[in-house]
Short mmCIF file of N, CA and C in Angstrom, two decimals:
data_model
loop_
_atom_site.label_atom_id
_atom_site.label_comp_id
_atom_site.label_asym_id
_atom_site.label_seq_id
_atom_site.Cartn_x
_atom_site.Cartn_y
_atom_site.Cartn_z
N UNK A 29 5.80 -13.18 -1.29
CA UNK A 29 5.03 -11.94 -2.30
C UNK A 29 5.67 -12.54 -4.11
N UNK A 30 4.84 -11.46 -4.65
CA UNK A 30 5.36 -11.87 -6.19
C UNK A 30 6.53 -10.96 -6.93
N UNK A 31 7.12 -11.62 -7.71
CA UNK A 31 8.41 -10.90 -8.11
C UNK A 31 8.03 -8.79 -8.51
N UNK A 32 8.71 -8.27 -7.93
CA UNK A 32 9.00 -7.40 -7.98
C UNK A 32 8.41 -6.72 -9.28
N UNK A 33 8.99 -7.29 -10.72
CA UNK A 33 7.69 -6.70 -11.66
C UNK A 33 6.29 -6.83 -11.77
N UNK A 34 5.68 -7.73 -11.10
CA UNK A 34 4.64 -7.81 -10.79
C UNK A 34 3.94 -6.82 -9.12
N UNK A 35 4.64 -6.55 -8.28
CA UNK A 35 4.72 -6.12 -7.27
C UNK A 35 4.49 -4.61 -7.38
N UNK A 36 3.84 -3.96 -6.34
CA UNK A 36 3.51 -2.96 -6.35
C UNK A 36 4.59 -2.02 -5.61
N UNK A 37 4.62 -2.71 -4.19
CA UNK A 37 5.55 -2.16 -3.26
C UNK A 37 7.06 -3.03 -3.63
N UNK A 38 7.93 -2.13 -2.94
CA UNK A 38 9.17 -3.62 -2.22
C UNK A 38 9.81 -3.50 -1.18
N UNK A 39 9.80 -4.68 -1.31
CA UNK A 39 9.96 -5.33 0.15
C UNK A 39 11.33 -3.89 1.45
N UNK A 40 11.08 -4.16 2.39
CA UNK A 40 11.50 -3.83 3.63
C UNK A 40 13.94 -4.36 2.83
N UNK A 41 13.84 -3.84 3.00
CA UNK A 41 15.91 -3.97 2.65
C UNK A 41 16.33 -4.39 1.89
N UNK A 42 15.09 -5.12 1.10
CA UNK A 42 15.15 -5.33 -0.72
C UNK A 42 16.68 -5.15 -0.98
N UNK A 43 17.15 -5.99 -1.84
CA UNK A 43 18.24 -5.79 -2.96
C UNK A 43 17.55 -5.20 -3.87
N UNK A 44 19.05 -5.06 -5.11
CA UNK A 44 18.53 -4.94 -6.25
C UNK A 44 18.42 -6.07 -6.99
N UNK A 45 19.36 -6.41 -6.58
CA UNK A 45 19.59 -8.06 -7.43
C UNK A 45 17.87 -8.61 -6.89
N UNK A 46 17.05 -8.40 -5.75
CA UNK A 46 16.08 -9.21 -5.21
C UNK A 46 15.42 -9.09 -6.10
N UNK A 47 14.58 -7.10 -6.23
CA UNK A 47 13.86 -6.39 -6.62
C UNK A 47 13.68 -5.92 -7.40
N UNK A 48 14.60 -6.64 -8.43
CA UNK A 48 14.68 -6.13 -10.18
C UNK A 48 14.84 -4.48 -9.86
N UNK A 49 15.20 -3.91 -9.24
CA UNK A 49 15.89 -2.48 -8.98
C UNK A 49 14.97 -1.46 -8.65
N UNK A 50 13.54 -2.04 -8.47
CA UNK A 50 12.07 -1.48 -7.97
C UNK A 50 12.91 -0.95 -6.42
N UNK A 51 13.97 -1.03 -5.55
CA UNK A 51 14.24 -0.36 -4.48
C UNK A 51 15.17 0.82 -4.63
N UNK A 52 15.48 1.23 -6.28
CA UNK A 52 16.12 2.58 -6.51
C UNK A 52 15.35 3.70 -6.66
N UNK A 53 15.36 4.77 -5.80
CA UNK A 53 14.57 6.17 -6.13
C UNK A 53 13.96 6.09 -6.58
N UNK A 54 14.96 6.37 -7.38
CA UNK A 54 13.73 6.71 -9.62
C UNK A 54 13.33 5.81 -10.03
N UNK A 55 13.35 4.55 -9.34
CA UNK A 55 12.53 3.03 -10.54
C UNK A 55 11.74 3.91 -11.63
N UNK A 56 10.99 3.78 -12.55
CA UNK A 56 10.13 3.45 -13.64
C UNK A 56 8.90 2.91 -12.57
N UNK A 57 9.38 1.80 -12.51
CA UNK A 57 7.93 1.29 -12.84
C UNK A 57 7.65 0.52 -11.43
N UNK A 58 7.21 1.94 -10.47
CA UNK A 58 6.30 1.53 -9.44
C UNK A 58 5.01 2.70 -9.69
N UNK A 59 4.10 1.53 -8.91
CA UNK A 59 2.72 2.28 -9.21
C UNK A 59 3.09 3.98 -8.57
N UNK A 60 1.67 4.73 -9.68
CA UNK A 60 1.86 6.72 -8.66
C UNK A 60 1.72 6.83 -7.15
N UNK A 61 1.31 5.54 -6.75
CA UNK A 61 0.66 5.86 -5.06
C UNK A 61 2.65 6.19 -4.33
N UNK A 62 3.43 4.98 -4.83
CA UNK A 62 4.98 5.22 -4.26
C UNK A 62 5.99 5.06 -4.75
N UNK A 63 5.16 6.57 -6.09
CA UNK A 63 6.16 7.18 -6.45
C UNK A 63 6.04 8.95 -5.77
N UNK A 64 4.17 8.66 -5.73
CA UNK A 64 4.39 9.84 -4.51
C UNK A 64 4.27 10.19 -3.62
N UNK A 65 4.64 8.24 -2.66
CA UNK A 65 5.59 8.62 -0.89
C UNK A 65 6.81 9.17 -1.21
N UNK A 66 7.16 8.34 -2.18
CA UNK A 66 9.38 8.28 -2.52
C UNK A 66 9.23 10.20 -3.06
N UNK A 67 8.57 10.69 -3.37
CA UNK A 67 8.86 11.69 -3.65
C UNK A 67 8.62 12.80 -2.61
N UNK A 68 7.44 12.20 -1.11
CA UNK A 68 7.02 12.92 -0.57
C UNK A 68 8.59 12.90 0.72
N UNK A 69 8.89 11.58 0.81
CA UNK A 69 9.50 11.69 1.51
C UNK A 69 11.24 12.15 1.33
N UNK A 70 11.93 12.14 -0.36
CA UNK A 70 12.35 12.71 -0.31
C UNK A 70 13.02 14.33 -0.30
N UNK A 71 11.90 14.78 -0.40
CA UNK A 71 10.81 16.20 -0.09
C UNK A 71 11.91 16.46 1.17
N UNK A 72 11.26 15.48 2.14
CA UNK A 72 10.98 16.12 3.07
C UNK A 72 13.37 15.28 3.91
N UNK A 73 13.53 14.47 3.43
CA UNK A 73 15.00 14.38 3.63
C UNK A 73 15.95 15.68 3.52
N UNK A 74 15.57 16.27 1.87
CA UNK A 74 16.36 17.15 1.84
C UNK A 74 15.90 18.72 2.52
N UNK A 75 15.37 18.35 3.03
CA UNK A 75 14.34 19.82 3.36
C UNK A 75 15.59 19.64 5.18
N UNK A 76 15.33 19.05 5.29
CA UNK A 76 16.49 18.38 6.94
C UNK A 76 17.69 18.15 6.32
N UNK A 77 18.19 18.15 5.20
CA UNK A 77 19.76 18.13 5.29
C UNK A 77 19.82 16.91 4.98
N UNK A 78 19.54 16.38 4.69
CA UNK A 78 19.89 14.72 4.07
C UNK A 78 19.49 15.23 2.17
N UNK A 79 20.82 13.75 2.69
CA UNK A 79 21.18 12.69 0.77
C UNK A 79 20.62 12.06 0.86
N UNK A 80 19.30 12.06 -0.24
CA UNK A 80 18.91 10.03 -0.74
C UNK A 80 20.05 9.71 -1.76
N UNK A 81 20.40 8.43 -1.33
CA UNK A 81 21.51 7.85 -2.15
C UNK A 81 20.18 7.14 -3.65
N UNK A 82 20.64 7.44 -4.58
CA UNK A 82 20.12 7.15 -5.72
C UNK A 82 19.79 5.20 -5.52
N UNK A 83 20.23 4.33 -4.20
CA UNK A 83 20.01 2.97 -4.54
C UNK A 83 19.52 2.39 -3.31
N UNK A 84 18.83 3.76 -2.57
CA UNK A 84 18.55 3.72 -1.36
C UNK A 84 17.02 3.27 -2.06
#
């Protein structure tokens, strides 16, 4: 898999050093589809009472 800065997706269970911080919820450098998916997940989690940690 290419480095995160050229890859639109992050690896499962990636850590910031492995994925150039692309695994952070609010990371600005992801593709629009990934942003929409993260926003949907964050909204769904919040409506169920979960709290998203920014580094997850």
